[in-house]
Amino acid sequence: MAIFIHGSEQLFHLQSGDSSYIFQIVSGSPAHVYWGKRLIDAPSLPSLFASRKTEDLDRLPLEYPQFGSSDFRSPAYQVRLPDGSRVTELVYQTYRLIKGKPALEGLPFVYAEDDNEVETLEVELADPYSGLSVFLSYSVFTEHNAITRSVRFIHNGSETLYLERALSAVVDFPDSEYDMLYLSGAWTREGQIKRQRVRSGTSLIDSRRGASGHQLNPFLALMDPSATEDIGNVFAMSLVYSGNFQAEAEVDQFDQTRMSIGLNSFDFEWKLEAGTSFQTPEAVLVYSCEGLGGMSRTFHNLYRTRLIRGTFRDARRPVLVNNWEATYFNFNAEIIESIAKTGADLGIDLFVLDDGWFGKRDDDTTSLGDWTEDRKKLPKGLADLAKRVNETGLQFGLWVEPEMISPDSNLYRSHPDWCLHVEGRRRTLTRTQLVLDLSRKDVRDYLYNLLSQLFKSAPISYVKWDMNRNMTEVGSPQWPTDQQKEISHRYMLGLYELLEALIVEFPHILFESCASGGGRFDPGMLYYMPQTWTSDNTDAVSRQKIQYGLSLVYPISTIGAHVSAIPNHQVGRNTPLKTRGDIAMMGTFGYEMDIRTFTEEEKKTVKQQIAQYKQLSPLVQNGDFYRLRSPFEGNETAWMFVSKDKQQAAVFYFRILAENHYVPKRLRLKGLDPKKTYTLEATGEAFGGDVLHEVGIALPLLHGDYVSTSFILFEK
């Protein structure tokens, strides 16, 4: 049993893993009591609210705060009524317990494979004046320090309402002694860790771009100011959604902190007619008393096993070679076949044909929407090319960008109204392309039929699904005037519907999400595609920060990481092949370069890298990940993987710039069994797990800039 309910006190105690989450009904309002280390269940906390003036909601820690009735902090929801007023007052009605975890209609969600692993509490609130009912859903995972929250609005009244704000989760903390941590960045600089003290007023991170975005990730954590990678309390929220979001930390006049996450209320509104409903995306709440490392491992285990689905959730991901940085748009069937043959000799599993294979696509100004082979480059089409690649021993994969349309395309000439646009207004071009209107069923049907035929036309085993621009002129003439603020969210619901149909029809295809790199690296996309192209920046030194930062939330099996050519195409840096390979081991390994140019010595190194990754892939994909040294704090980076049974570990160490007067150093490891003895594979030396934790392992003398080393340990 994970949920305890004390009826006379109207107290709800949720136990998830080693944590507790408690709230109580106070004069009809759900009030937050506690979130933290697991408590023994006992109804001993109601006295907290005994002296509260409940009519003054500004002082009460609320689970789902409203607008207009004495709480002056940011509300969780807001509704516009027929008379133009925005005041509603939700009052507790009842609750119900559900064994397992219900699905969210039309949205991605964390799932349960067995009803015994999750218990769900649904709390019903109602505003009698408007006829609005609100259902707060809490799903409690017994084996994880995680709770999922979402909200369903049902309009039981007779007149139309307009939902202007609908967050997924709010937690009110009784103090403000916290640091806030989040992920910031830009194109080619994703996943940068930002940490700062919370301050009076509101600290907001959000996206208004129609996608979760490169700039800010849908994740926010509050933590003890003294918390580190390994110790201290961390309270985190992650939103399972791929569109406009917001996350806030608001400190009020009483030094209370309100933490919230959900759909961005900017330019959002949803028409609720009588008898209709609205479902918010799901928020995942994670508590850790073991610092950021404990938080990350909870997210990793939960998302890897209960968010990602399908054949490739647990299967080894193929080592691939992508031709983009090798050829860009300039290739033909013979060039592709020669790359595939070289890849087969090196031990590569999969060839991926990137942009330029369709329409008249000799640059990025044309042909998006015309998903038929360019017969000048591929005279016998994709089926013949895939057959030639397969005959080398490699699987065949394909790049597509289905959500976009080029003005210079047959599709646009036939359907100029199919893009997002506002009648009579300029259509902003980014990368000389526009965004198809996925809020329209006819557009979604067209894409499904087209892509379904395409994926059947050749033996395709991998699809890289790209999205290279954000939304502008967000409008759709197909929808009424009073529903234009729904378009961004309806687009995302349409995308999810399309993806669900395709992955069901093609379960054998490994889908990888991409949005100019990490522009849509979020839990929502991982529900449909088990890995994401992390960044268009493939420089190994830049990738240390990018991959390290994203590992705060996302499993290593989701992080697309490749070895690329030098000088690096994005930053011009020359990095040793070994270092590039070691960085790419932290992710779904592959090569993004012309592998035909390797010297014999480089081929030998690459064969060793591929063999090593295939050996380590079960550990990398499914093991526990530990961050040892941060690239955000110095000249060194280190991380390691430990198998669930703690019998095997792999350690990677990187130094950016050479140091003079070098003194031999030791690297202290984490996650091993202190009672076990581990053997260093390279030398046969044996060390106790406690020694490796407290004393560390000696680092070799490394020469030059941008260098790395790695160790493999196994139980003796």
XYZ file of C-alpha atoms in Angstrom:
716
model
C 0.000 0.000 0.000
C 1.450 3.361 -1.065
C -1.357 5.753 -0.095
C -2.708 6.171 3.434
C -5.848 8.194 4.106
C -6.930 9.368 7.535
C -10.573 10.226 7.010
C -11.353 12.103 10.208
C -8.396 14.415 9.662
C -8.831 14.392 5.866
C -5.109 13.710 5.626
C -3.533 12.032 2.562
C -0.106 10.420 2.986
C 1.609 9.230 -0.219
C 4.701 7.029 0.152
C 6.868 6.641 -2.954
C 10.099 4.715 -2.572
C 11.977 6.370 0.292
C 9.920 9.576 0.256
C 6.622 10.858 1.631
C 4.222 13.435 0.210
C 1.420 14.655 2.494
C -1.485 17.050 2.133
C -4.636 17.769 4.094
C -8.052 19.243 3.401
C -8.330 22.534 5.313
C -11.747 24.227 5.156
C -12.369 22.685 1.773
C -8.939 23.410 0.253
C -6.165 20.816 -0.254
C -3.220 22.203 1.735
C 0.344 20.948 1.381
C 1.902 19.506 4.545
C 5.163 17.756 3.686
C 7.407 16.424 0.921
C 10.693 14.748 1.814
C 12.183 11.680 3.472
C 9.784 8.823 4.052
C 7.790 9.066 7.276
C 6.116 6.280 9.211
C 2.423 6.719 8.585
C 0.667 8.400 11.483
C -1.981 11.150 11.537
C 0.199 13.416 13.657
C 0.481 16.503 11.467
C -2.965 18.197 11.332
C -2.044 20.556 14.181
C 0.057 22.442 11.644
C -3.079 24.193 10.433
C -4.993 24.482 13.690
C -4.223 28.190 14.123
C -4.497 29.177 10.458
C -7.075 31.753 9.424
C -8.360 29.716 6.529
C -10.158 32.650 4.916
C -6.707 34.144 4.300
C -5.467 31.806 1.580
C -2.340 33.902 1.050
C -0.813 32.232 4.119
C -1.925 28.688 3.332
C 0.321 26.219 1.418
C -2.033 25.044 -1.316
C -1.987 22.010 -3.618
C -3.882 23.671 -6.468
C -4.292 27.402 -5.764
C -6.981 29.527 -7.378
C -7.252 33.134 -8.489
C -9.230 35.986 -6.987
C -10.025 34.778 -3.446
C -7.232 36.095 -1.172
C -4.259 34.119 -2.508
C -2.144 36.751 -4.267
C 0.552 34.363 -5.437
C 0.622 32.810 -8.918
C -2.421 30.564 -9.342
C -2.408 27.031 -10.683
C -5.370 27.700 -12.949
C -7.578 30.531 -14.117
C -10.974 30.485 -15.819
C -12.919 33.241 -17.572
C -16.663 32.994 -16.962
C -19.476 34.132 -19.288
C -19.859 37.420 -17.381
C -16.155 38.206 -17.905
C -15.157 37.518 -14.290
C -12.228 35.239 -13.491
C -13.026 34.227 -9.912
C -13.670 30.589 -9.090
C -13.406 28.747 -5.786
C -12.711 25.044 -5.826
C -14.002 23.106 -2.830
C -13.064 19.544 -1.908
C -15.756 16.980 -2.797
C -14.381 13.458 -2.507
C -11.530 11.145 -3.483
C -11.050 7.744 -5.018
C -8.181 5.263 -5.082
C -7.223 3.484 -8.304
C -4.973 0.466 -8.443
C -2.417 1.084 -11.169
C -2.145 4.193 -13.317
C -4.737 5.321 -15.874
C -3.560 6.519 -19.285
C -3.757 10.179 -20.249
C -5.883 10.576 -23.356
C -3.871 12.034 -26.245
C -0.797 12.818 -24.141
C 2.428 11.004 -23.264
C 2.738 9.717 -19.712
C 4.774 7.561 -17.380
C 3.127 4.133 -17.397
C 2.889 1.070 -15.174
C 3.492 -2.447 -16.446
C 1.814 -3.963 -13.406
C -0.995 -2.431 -11.351
C 0.814 -3.492 -8.183
C 3.705 -1.101 -8.798
C 1.598 2.086 -8.801
C -1.359 3.416 -6.857
C -3.297 6.493 -7.960
C -5.213 8.983 -5.838
C -7.783 11.169 -7.549
C -9.099 14.159 -5.585
C -12.246 15.874 -6.842
C -12.737 19.624 -6.364
C -15.671 21.668 -7.643
C -16.779 25.265 -8.121
C -20.589 25.162 -7.761
C -21.029 28.643 -9.226
C -19.489 27.852 -12.634
C -20.167 24.119 -12.772
C -16.457 23.378 -13.085
C -15.056 20.162 -11.622
C -11.315 19.647 -11.262
C -9.676 16.269 -10.642
C -6.172 16.252 -9.154
C -4.381 13.012 -9.993
C -1.431 11.676 -7.944
C 0.210 8.432 -9.058
C 2.636 6.951 -6.544
C 5.425 4.578 -7.610
C 6.278 2.230 -4.770
C 9.818 1.505 -6.013
C 10.806 5.032 -7.073
C 11.043 8.329 -5.190
C 8.619 9.704 -7.749
C 5.044 10.918 -7.922
C 3.288 11.981 -11.101
C 0.682 14.717 -11.044
C -1.816 15.887 -13.638
C -5.155 17.695 -13.671
C -8.397 17.106 -15.536
C -11.011 19.859 -15.905
C -14.636 18.887 -16.597
C -17.285 21.486 -17.328
C -20.642 20.408 -15.925
C -22.316 23.791 -16.292
C -24.474 25.118 -19.097
C -22.489 28.115 -20.392
C -19.120 28.182 -22.137
C -16.018 28.785 -20.015
C -12.501 29.708 -21.146
C -9.554 28.112 -19.407
C -6.735 30.695 -19.367
C -4.200 28.874 -17.193
C -3.842 25.180 -16.372
C -0.681 24.062 -14.601
C 0.066 20.433 -13.834
C 1.625 20.651 -10.375
C 2.178 23.157 -7.568
C 4.047 22.639 -4.291
C 4.205 25.303 -1.551
C 7.281 25.113 0.681
C 7.233 26.793 4.121
C 10.552 28.616 3.666
C 12.827 30.086 0.982
C 16.233 28.624 1.837
C 16.775 27.043 -1.561
C 18.907 27.143 -4.638
C 17.089 26.676 -7.923
C 18.676 24.622 -10.666
C 17.670 24.384 -14.315
C 19.058 23.725 -17.800
C 19.663 26.632 -20.163
C 21.389 27.084 -23.505
C 21.005 27.741 -27.198
C 21.451 25.932 -30.489
C 24.769 23.996 -30.288
C 24.998 24.884 -26.553
C 22.202 22.878 -24.985
C 21.965 21.515 -21.444
C 24.006 24.143 -19.603
C 23.553 23.817 -15.826
C 22.439 27.004 -14.070
C 22.242 27.294 -10.275
C 21.211 30.345 -8.259
C 19.528 31.268 -4.992
C 15.793 31.777 -5.122
C 14.853 35.397 -4.552
C 11.831 37.421 -3.522
C 9.392 37.551 -6.390
C 9.107 35.097 -9.263
C 11.905 33.274 -11.071
C 10.435 31.948 -14.321
C 11.806 29.608 -16.949
C 9.654 28.936 -19.970
C 9.303 28.413 -23.705
C 7.003 30.358 -26.034
C 8.423 28.832 -29.216
C 5.936 26.023 -29.818
C 8.585 23.514 -28.714
C 10.285 22.873 -25.390
C 13.344 24.546 -26.940
C 17.123 24.751 -26.844
C 16.954 27.708 -24.496
C 15.305 26.201 -21.399
C 14.359 22.606 -20.624
C 11.005 21.674 -18.992
C 12.703 20.856 -15.680
C 13.209 22.735 -12.423
C 14.742 21.706 -9.101
C 14.876 23.355 -5.690
C 17.669 22.181 -3.415
C 19.398 22.875 -0.144
C 22.046 25.576 -0.665
C 24.592 23.077 0.720
C 23.403 20.228 -1.513
C 25.996 18.658 -3.794
C 26.141 15.833 -6.274
C 25.951 13.307 -3.428
C 24.294 14.891 -0.382
C 21.406 17.183 0.451
C 17.720 17.511 -0.307
C 16.579 18.043 -3.890
C 12.957 18.576 -5.017
C 12.540 18.332 -8.796
C 9.766 18.696 -11.355
C 9.933 17.481 -14.954
C 7.107 18.022 -17.458
C 6.170 15.236 -19.889
C 5.401 17.642 -22.712
C 7.079 18.955 -25.867
C 5.498 22.369 -26.407
C 5.204 25.702 -24.610
C 5.837 25.241 -20.887
C 6.552 27.262 -17.774
C 8.187 26.479 -14.439
C 8.334 28.944 -11.560
C 9.849 29.460 -8.134
C 7.976 32.278 -6.375
C 9.029 33.630 -2.963
C 6.284 35.578 -1.202
C 6.202 38.153 1.586
C 6.265 35.421 4.239
C 9.347 33.746 2.720
C 7.290 30.826 1.499
C 8.267 29.354 -1.870
C 5.760 28.225 -4.478
C 7.157 25.827 -7.066
C 5.069 25.025 -10.138
C 5.235 23.569 -13.633
C 2.860 23.111 -16.558
C 1.596 24.524 -19.834
C 2.723 28.072 -20.527
C -0.176 30.420 -19.814
C 1.295 32.933 -22.293
C -0.928 33.047 -25.398
C -2.942 30.064 -24.122
C -6.669 29.663 -23.787
C -8.975 26.668 -24.078
C -12.672 26.781 -24.812
C -14.664 24.600 -22.419
C -18.166 24.111 -23.689
C -20.776 22.372 -21.567
C -19.920 18.686 -21.157
C -16.314 18.986 -22.398
C -13.045 18.441 -20.577
C -9.374 19.403 -20.673
C -6.395 17.315 -19.586
C -3.076 18.874 -18.539
C 0.247 17.204 -19.333
C 1.827 15.076 -16.640
C 4.441 16.422 -14.210
C 6.932 14.049 -12.598
C 7.969 15.016 -9.065
C 11.190 13.486 -7.722
C 12.648 13.841 -4.225
C 16.253 12.967 -3.365
C 18.110 13.140 -0.066
C 21.258 12.025 -1.914
C 21.839 15.230 -3.847
C 21.663 15.622 -7.583
C 23.050 12.168 -8.226
C 20.181 10.507 -6.385
C 17.687 12.709 -8.252
C 19.205 11.796 -11.614
C 19.225 8.068 -10.983
C 15.533 8.207 -10.034
C 14.681 10.043 -13.262
C 16.915 7.696 -15.275
C 15.393 4.491 -13.903
C 11.827 5.765 -14.188
C 12.107 7.241 -17.678
C 14.194 4.402 -19.082
C 11.756 1.701 -17.942
C 8.367 3.442 -17.589
C 8.365 6.273 -20.143
C 10.275 4.810 -23.079
C 8.357 2.001 -24.761
C 8.666 -0.625 -27.425
C 11.253 -2.934 -28.890
C 14.205 -0.624 -28.305
C 13.525 0.209 -24.679
C 15.752 -2.638 -23.485
C 17.515 -3.681 -26.713
C 21.077 -2.667 -27.579
C 21.021 0.388 -29.797
C 22.889 -0.050 -33.107
C 26.199 1.692 -33.738
C 25.526 3.927 -36.730
C 27.226 6.103 -39.310
C 25.415 9.177 -40.635
C 26.524 10.701 -43.929
C 25.594 14.345 -43.166
C 29.010 15.745 -42.233
C 30.626 13.442 -44.793
C 28.657 14.589 -47.847
C 26.043 17.168 -46.874
C 23.759 17.385 -49.961
C 26.375 16.087 -52.417
C 26.061 12.324 -52.773
C 24.840 9.550 -55.017
C 24.110 5.866 -54.579
C 27.712 4.849 -55.207
C 29.066 7.205 -52.547
C 26.533 5.965 -50.016
C 27.326 2.340 -50.801
C 31.051 2.975 -50.386
C 30.477 4.534 -46.945
C 28.357 1.549 -45.942
C 31.044 -0.914 -47.089
C 33.659 0.897 -45.026
C 31.286 0.874 -42.051
C 30.788 -2.868 -42.339
C 34.548 -3.415 -42.224
C 34.743 -1.342 -39.031
C 31.913 -3.154 -37.237
C 29.205 -0.511 -37.663
C 25.598 -1.800 -37.585
C 23.524 0.877 -39.318
C 23.853 3.438 -42.103
C 21.665 6.564 -41.921
C 20.920 8.581 -45.062
C 20.499 12.193 -43.993
C 19.065 15.285 -45.724
C 19.123 15.663 -49.505
C 17.622 12.403 -50.794
C 14.178 13.769 -51.852
C 12.566 16.285 -54.214
C 15.120 18.720 -55.649
C 16.944 19.021 -52.351
C 20.424 20.283 -53.256
C 20.322 22.860 -50.455
C 18.017 23.767 -47.567
C 15.791 26.159 -49.551
C 13.498 23.689 -51.239
C 11.428 20.488 -51.333
C 10.342 19.914 -47.719
C 6.982 18.232 -48.131
C 7.922 16.430 -51.344
C 8.988 13.126 -49.808
C 9.818 11.248 -53.004
C 13.300 10.171 -54.091
C 15.511 12.496 -56.115
C 16.072 10.241 -59.122
C 19.111 12.240 -60.202
C 20.952 11.230 -57.041
C 19.235 7.878 -56.612
C 18.241 6.658 -60.107
C 16.826 3.378 -58.790
C 15.236 4.886 -55.686
C 15.403 4.222 -51.975
C 14.512 0.554 -52.199
C 17.536 -0.170 -54.372
C 19.839 1.935 -52.179
C 18.602 0.229 -49.013
C 19.157 -3.165 -50.649
C 22.733 -2.220 -51.552
C 23.371 -1.022 -47.993
C 21.840 -4.194 -46.546
C 24.080 -6.305 -48.782
C 27.126 -4.777 -47.069
C 25.751 -6.110 -43.778
C 24.381 -2.811 -42.485
C 20.805 -1.842 -41.661
C 19.352 1.162 -43.460
C 18.032 4.342 -41.812
C 16.536 7.566 -43.133
C 16.279 11.259 -42.185
C 12.922 13.046 -42.516
C 11.518 16.422 -41.453
C 7.770 15.846 -41.849
C 6.460 18.770 -39.785
C 7.927 21.344 -42.177
C 7.141 22.636 -45.648
C 9.213 24.635 -48.156
C 7.475 27.390 -50.140
C 9.418 25.971 -53.071
C 7.683 22.589 -53.039
C 4.890 20.878 -54.879
C 3.034 20.415 -51.594
C 3.028 24.148 -50.841
C 1.973 25.010 -54.374
C -0.968 22.609 -53.972
C -1.841 23.524 -50.371
C -0.526 26.983 -49.388
C -3.088 27.047 -46.561
C -1.638 23.960 -44.846
C 1.020 25.864 -42.893
C 0.529 27.737 -39.643
C -0.449 31.259 -40.673
C -2.679 34.237 -40.057
C -4.692 35.395 -43.039
C -3.379 38.594 -44.598
C -0.146 38.558 -42.579
C 3.448 37.936 -43.620
C 4.661 34.356 -43.262
C 8.030 34.362 -41.512
C 10.588 32.088 -43.144
C 13.214 30.403 -40.978
C 15.681 28.197 -42.842
C 13.450 29.012 -45.852
C 10.670 26.851 -44.441
C 7.289 27.043 -42.750
C 5.535 24.823 -40.203
C 2.723 22.515 -41.275
C -0.476 22.967 -39.282
C -0.782 19.718 -37.338
C -3.896 21.003 -35.568
C -5.655 20.102 -38.847
C -6.821 16.534 -39.278
C -6.445 16.654 -43.068
C -2.761 17.565 -42.680
C -2.184 14.788 -40.152
C -3.966 12.260 -42.376
C -1.865 13.321 -45.352
C 1.362 12.939 -43.380
C 0.370 9.580 -41.969
C -0.478 8.145 -45.380
C 2.652 9.589 -46.974
C 5.036 8.458 -44.221
C 3.408 5.061 -43.936
C 3.974 4.464 -47.650
C 7.528 5.794 -47.406
C 8.460 3.534 -44.483
C 7.042 0.538 -46.367
C 8.861 1.392 -49.592
C 12.235 0.129 -48.404
C 13.670 -1.987 -45.549
C 13.985 0.982 -43.178
C 14.989 0.120 -39.606
C 15.739 3.624 -38.249
C 14.181 7.056 -38.754
C 15.720 10.341 -37.655
C 12.737 12.686 -37.233
C 13.948 16.280 -37.430
C 12.248 19.618 -36.706
C 14.349 22.642 -37.604
C 12.352 25.740 -36.715
C 9.951 27.113 -34.125
C 6.418 28.425 -34.594
C 5.567 31.910 -35.828
C 2.230 33.340 -36.997
C 0.584 30.751 -34.741
C -2.883 30.596 -36.203
C -5.162 28.298 -38.141
C -8.110 29.523 -40.244
C -9.711 26.107 -39.767
C -10.451 26.946 -36.135
C -12.948 29.573 -34.874
C -11.832 33.001 -33.726
C -12.299 32.195 -30.037
C -10.071 29.097 -30.300
C -6.965 30.616 -31.890
C -5.064 30.499 -28.588
C -5.518 26.730 -28.606
C -3.434 26.183 -31.750
C -0.009 25.640 -30.150
C -1.356 22.952 -27.845
C -3.570 21.427 -30.545
C -0.475 21.222 -32.765
C 1.305 19.198 -30.075
C -1.698 16.925 -29.573
C -1.764 16.405 -33.336
C 1.927 15.552 -33.417
C 1.495 13.033 -30.609
C -1.446 11.447 -32.442
C 0.623 11.118 -35.633
C 3.621 9.657 -33.822
C 1.486 7.149 -31.933
C -0.054 5.875 -35.170
C 3.356 5.466 -36.810
C 5.149 3.724 -33.956
C 2.251 1.294 -33.618
C 2.393 0.481 -37.329
C 6.200 0.281 -37.456
C 7.364 -1.230 -34.150
C 10.569 -2.484 -35.794
C 11.764 1.054 -36.601
C 14.030 2.828 -34.121
C 12.852 6.452 -34.132
C 15.236 9.196 -33.044
C 13.917 12.664 -32.279
C 15.830 15.732 -33.437
C 15.060 19.458 -33.417
C 18.170 21.178 -34.725
C 19.815 18.985 -32.133
C 18.335 19.346 -28.654
C 15.522 21.792 -29.428
C 12.909 19.277 -28.306
C 14.835 17.098 -25.858
C 12.034 16.443 -23.396
C 10.160 13.552 -21.754
C 7.183 13.988 -24.081
C 9.168 13.027 -27.171
C 10.850 10.121 -25.374
C 7.449 8.458 -24.989
C 7.410 8.021 -28.777
C 11.107 8.020 -29.680
C 13.567 6.346 -27.281
C 16.531 8.566 -28.138
C 17.206 12.174 -29.122
C 19.933 13.785 -31.199
C 21.448 15.810 -28.385
C 23.058 18.689 -30.245
C 24.220 19.689 -33.697
C 27.490 20.546 -31.951
C 29.541 17.346 -32.179
C 32.735 18.835 -30.727
C 33.923 16.511 -27.953
C 34.886 19.307 -25.549
C 31.561 21.123 -26.003
C 29.728 17.832 -25.628
C 31.178 17.309 -22.133
C 28.960 20.093 -20.777
C 25.985 19.337 -23.036
C 25.806 15.634 -22.206
C 26.716 16.121 -18.537
C 23.965 18.722 -18.128
C 21.236 16.698 -19.828
C 22.185 13.678 -17.704
C 20.642 15.491 -14.736
C 17.246 14.315 -15.997
C 17.589 12.084 -19.043
C 18.806 8.456 -19.197
C 22.098 7.898 -20.982
C 20.316 5.584 -23.439
C 18.412 8.636 -24.749
C 21.458 10.818 -25.465
C 22.512 10.735 -29.133
C 26.315 11.044 -29.232
C 28.603 10.606 -32.247
C 32.248 10.867 -33.197
C 32.763 13.592 -35.826
C 35.583 14.842 -38.029
C 38.294 17.336 -37.113
C 38.670 20.239 -37.340
C 35.186 20.096 -35.847
C 32.570 21.516 -38.230
C 30.939 23.661 -35.536
C 33.833 25.088 -33.492
C 36.951 24.204 -35.508
C 38.654 22.338 -32.649
C 41.086 19.457 -33.164
C 40.448 16.728 -30.610
C 42.096 13.286 -30.498
C 40.076 10.407 -31.914
C 40.268 8.553 -28.601
C 38.740 11.495 -26.728
C 35.989 11.880 -29.306
C 35.197 8.188 -28.921
C 35.226 8.258 -25.116
C 32.793 11.203 -25.048
C 30.458 9.463 -27.502
C 30.447 6.344 -25.305
C 28.128 8.318 -23.009
C 25.114 7.871 -25.245
C 23.916 6.103 -28.377
C 27.239 5.649 -30.103
C 27.940 6.417 -33.764
C 29.985 8.328 -36.341
C 29.069 11.590 -38.074
C 31.879 11.901 -40.652
C 33.421 10.465 -43.791
C 34.733 7.191 -42.393
C 36.395 6.417 -45.744
C 39.142 8.921 -44.930
C 40.482 7.017 -41.914
C 44.138 6.028 -41.921
C 45.011 2.431 -41.089
C 45.880 3.495 -37.549
C 42.583 5.326 -37.200
C 40.676 2.305 -38.514
C 42.316 0.208 -35.832
C 41.275 2.716 -33.160
C 37.709 2.887 -34.480
C 37.376 -0.896 -34.522
C 38.500 -0.928 -30.895
C 36.019 1.819 -30.005
C 33.117 0.000 -31.614
C 34.057 -3.305 -29.995
C 34.370 -1.579 -26.619
C 30.986 0.118 -26.958
C 29.258 -3.100 -27.922
C 30.823 -4.756 -24.885
C 29.775 -1.900 -22.592
C 26.394 -1.051 -24.123
C 24.316 -3.059 -21.572
C 26.171 -1.203 -18.816
C 25.874 2.212 -20.497
C 22.193 1.811 -21.379
C 20.931 0.095 -18.238
C 23.472 0.717 -15.485
C 23.510 3.436 -12.832
C 25.235 6.664 -13.853
C 27.495 8.624 -11.501
C 28.978 12.046 -12.185
C 32.467 12.306 -10.651
C 33.830 15.678 -11.808
C 31.950 18.510 -13.447
C 33.038 20.331 -16.634
C 31.191 23.365 -15.232
C 33.616 23.586 -12.308
C 37.106 23.081 -13.686
C 39.504 21.622 -16.218
C 38.428 18.020 -15.707
C 35.328 15.922 -16.311
C 34.663 12.374 -15.134
C 31.722 10.013 -14.998
C 31.126 6.310 -14.566
C 28.598 3.539 -15.068
C 27.901 0.778 -12.532
C 25.859 -2.338 -13.252
C 22.743 -2.914 -11.162
C 24.366 -5.893 -9.438
C 27.508 -3.792 -8.845
C 29.693 -6.429 -10.498
C 30.986 -4.228 -13.316
C 31.875 -0.568 -13.814
C 33.277 1.665 -16.545
C 35.009 4.953 -15.715
C 35.781 7.829 -18.109
C 38.067 10.766 -17.332
C 38.720 13.864 -19.490
C 41.140 16.763 -19.165
C 40.612 19.799 -21.369
C 43.947 21.682 -21.234
C 47.398 20.387 -20.427
C 48.916 21.260 -17.050
C 52.544 21.939 -16.244
C 54.178 20.777 -13.006
C 51.758 17.860 -13.103
C 51.366 15.876 -9.871
C 49.862 12.372 -10.178
C 46.190 12.434 -9.217
C 43.623 9.972 -7.996
C 39.977 9.788 -8.979
C 37.520 8.729 -6.279
C 34.794 6.465 -7.602
C 31.140 6.051 -6.624
C 28.402 3.462 -6.651
C 30.529 0.364 -6.070
C 29.950 -2.190 -3.328
C 32.472 -1.299 -0.605
C 32.613 -4.956 0.434
C 33.457 -6.264 -3.025
C 36.901 -6.566 -4.626
C 37.266 -5.165 -8.132
C 39.864 -6.005 -10.768
C 41.173 -3.402 -13.194
C 40.758 -5.041 -16.594
C 43.827 -3.425 -18.178
C 46.357 -4.465 -15.507
C 44.772 -7.187 -13.387
C 45.260 -5.104 -10.233
C 42.665 -5.677 -7.508
C 41.129 -3.032 -5.253
C 38.477 -3.048 -2.583
C 35.327 -1.124 -3.375
C 35.845 0.884 -0.197
C 39.374 1.803 -1.315
C 38.136 2.959 -4.706
C 35.500 5.096 -2.958
C 37.670 6.671 -0.274
C 41.179 6.647 -1.777
C 40.462 6.452 -5.483
C 42.182 5.066 -8.527
C 45.430 6.502 -9.882
C 45.111 8.492 -13.090
C 47.799 7.947 -15.734
C 50.081 10.736 -16.879
C 48.305 12.322 -19.850
C 50.049 14.571 -22.393
C 48.516 17.371 -24.416
C 45.164 19.099 -24.613
C 41.732 17.429 -24.877
C 42.853 14.036 -23.600
C 40.993 11.164 -21.992
C 41.397 7.794 -20.380
C 38.992 5.060 -19.349
C 38.949 2.072 -17.005
C 36.860 -1.067 -16.839
C 36.423 -2.775 -13.472
C 34.812 -6.104 -12.680
C 34.227 -8.039 -9.504
C 37.061 -10.424 -8.813
